[in-house]
């Protein structure tokens, strides 16, 4: 690199995630890709997040803003939390942008989570490029957009719901906040409000890849400057172009790494991996049915049960299944999914977990809990055909027999072969999308060219 090259102003992006794990991880990963391509990145973390996370990536500088709850928000409801975040966040984000400018590190672009739709207004007031980063799928975004625009009327009255670019949906396939707005009115508003001010954004990034959701992405791209840039699964599990990128570098929970040794002792594709992500709180009865289903299969299983969920396990289940099962409070999920011993993934279909399973070619048994997960489950089963959605009973519980049936479906026989074949196909397509010249790589490149053309030389 000659001196001129070194002294050139690198475009600088300030990245503002919503402070929960499932939203921070994809934005950090995207940041790493940008940083690898020569963009300077500063992460704007809330003061509380900064204080409480286990670790932050070395390659990205971190500055703080405030959500108004620097000591933690305890049990503050979503509505007042968001209102205060908007008020204090607007002010402190603005101050941070001024501070960075005054200290010779001016920002060119704010990449914000649309859960914080006021951020683009701040960016525009500062004369900057604004880019929304949607952490969920194009399909789910499109459903929310249709509701936001009043094109899909709620409450949903029809048995089948038609959304352009998507297969016909049953009510149970629709995101839970739309299916039942009264269950979480704050969250319903939050997901629709992602489109507030979005017309001010110069870019709308989606953590997905074009080949995965072609039709709906094309339709959304006619309305908004949508660019798929994912999956944001660490590069070493996909294209391997970022040799340091093996992990998310940020973990709210502490992983129990000893489960990797346990997996080493298991044969190829023999283990069921079970995890419901960072937030799900299962009914006691659901935990029990799942536990008994796992026991009935007589297969090996690795189950992530967060400490807060542990008391729901049936009494003496751990002792009774210790020959076959390992229960941990958190695990290095990517390493686990990439391990040859894993034969299937019982998942809540959080979007990150779904993308990780797609990226690593692991067949899924979908047991969605809330939010976008039911739509993801529908696509996994009926569109991508790399798993099965477990059918709940009238009480909305997936029973033990159903668990056993689904595990057999993805791990055994002709159907299992088919699912595995498709899983392999998606793995390859995901890799290609982020690799040089792939659909996501080209979109990132286009963004870079725009930033380079506006950044002062
Ligand atoms: C939330 C929502 O629930 C989800 O529907 C939405 O799409 C994103 O935000 P969460 O429930 O935590 O996220 O699920 P998910 O999106 O799957 O994210 C979980 C993350 O935690 C994944 O990246 C996964 O690899 C990681 N994880 C999970 C671990 O590292 N270890 C574990 O033991 C379990």
CSV table of C-alpha atoms and ligand atoms in Angstrom, one decimal, residues 20-23 25 135-136 248 273 275-280 304 329-334 348-354 356 370-373 376, ligand 1:
chain,number,residue,atom,x,y,z
A,20,UNK,CA,-30.6,-7.8,21.6
A,21,UNK,CA,-28.4,-10.7,20.6
A,22,UNK,CA,-30.5,-11.8,17.6
A,23,UNK,CA,-30.2,-8.3,16.1
A,25,UNK,CA,-25.0,-10.5,15.6
A,135,UNK,CA,-32.5,-8.5,10.5
A,136,UNK,CA,-35.4,-10.8,9.4
A,248,UNK,CA,-20.0,-13.7,16.2
A,273,UNK,CA,-29.3,-30.7,18.4
A,275,UNK,CA,-32.2,-25.0,20.8
A,276,UNK,CA,-34.8,-22.3,21.0
A,277,UNK,CA,-32.5,-19.3,20.9
A,278,UNK,CA,-32.0,-16.6,23.4
A,279,UNK,CA,-35.5,-15.5,24.2
A,280,UNK,CA,-38.1,-18.3,24.0
A,304,UNK,CA,-29.6,-26.0,25.1
A,329,UNK,CA,-27.1,-23.7,29.3
A,330,UNK,CA,-25.6,-22.3,26.1
A,331,UNK,CA,-23.3,-23.6,23.4
A,332,UNK,CA,-21.1,-22.4,20.5
A,333,UNK,CA,-24.0,-23.1,18.1
A,334,UNK,CA,-22.1,-22.5,14.9
A,348,UNK,CA,-37.7,-22.4,17.1
A,349,UNK,CA,-36.7,-21.0,13.6
A,350,UNK,CA,-35.4,-17.7,14.8
A,351,UNK,CA,-34.0,-16.1,11.7
A,352,UNK,CA,-30.4,-16.4,12.7
A,353,UNK,CA,-30.7,-20.1,13.6
A,354,UNK,CA,-32.6,-20.7,10.4
A,356,UNK,CA,-27.2,-20.9,10.2
A,370,UNK,CA,-43.4,-16.5,18.3
A,371,UNK,CA,-42.6,-13.6,16.1
A,372,UNK,CA,-41.4,-14.4,12.6
A,373,UNK,CA,-40.7,-18.0,13.4
A,376,UNK,CA,-39.7,-19.2,8.6
B,1,LIG,C1,-34.7,-13.2,17.9
B,1,LIG,C2,-36.1,-13.7,17.5
B,1,LIG,O1,-36.6,-14.6,18.4
B,1,LIG,C3,-36.0,-14.3,16.1
B,1,LIG,O2,-37.3,-14.8,15.7
B,1,LIG,C4,-35.6,-13.2,15.2
B,1,LIG,O3,-35.7,-13.7,13.8
B,1,LIG,C5,-34.3,-12.7,15.6
B,1,LIG,O4,-34.2,-12.3,16.9
B,1,LIG,P1,-33.5,-15.5,19.0
B,1,LIG,O5,-34.8,-16.0,19.5
B,1,LIG,O6,-32.4,-15.4,20.0
B,1,LIG,O7,-33.6,-14.1,18.2
B,1,LIG,O8,-33.1,-16.6,17.9
B,1,LIG,P2,-32.1,-16.6,16.7
B,1,LIG,O9,-32.5,-15.5,15.7
B,1,LIG,O10,-32.1,-18.0,16.2
B,1,LIG,O11,-30.7,-16.2,17.3
B,1,LIG,C6,-30.1,-17.0,18.3
B,1,LIG,C7,-28.6,-16.8,18.1
B,1,LIG,O12,-28.0,-17.3,19.3
B,1,LIG,C8,-28.0,-17.6,16.9
B,1,LIG,O13,-27.1,-16.8,16.2
B,1,LIG,C9,-27.4,-18.8,17.5
B,1,LIG,O14,-26.2,-19.3,16.9
B,1,LIG,C10,-27.0,-18.3,18.9
B,1,LIG,N1,-27.0,-19.3,19.9
B,1,LIG,C11,-28.1,-20.0,20.3
B,1,LIG,C12,-25.7,-19.7,20.4
B,1,LIG,O15,-24.7,-19.2,20.1
B,1,LIG,N2,-25.7,-20.7,21.4
B,1,LIG,C13,-26.9,-21.3,21.8
B,1,LIG,O16,-26.7,-22.2,22.7
B,1,LIG,C14,-28.1,-20.9,21.2
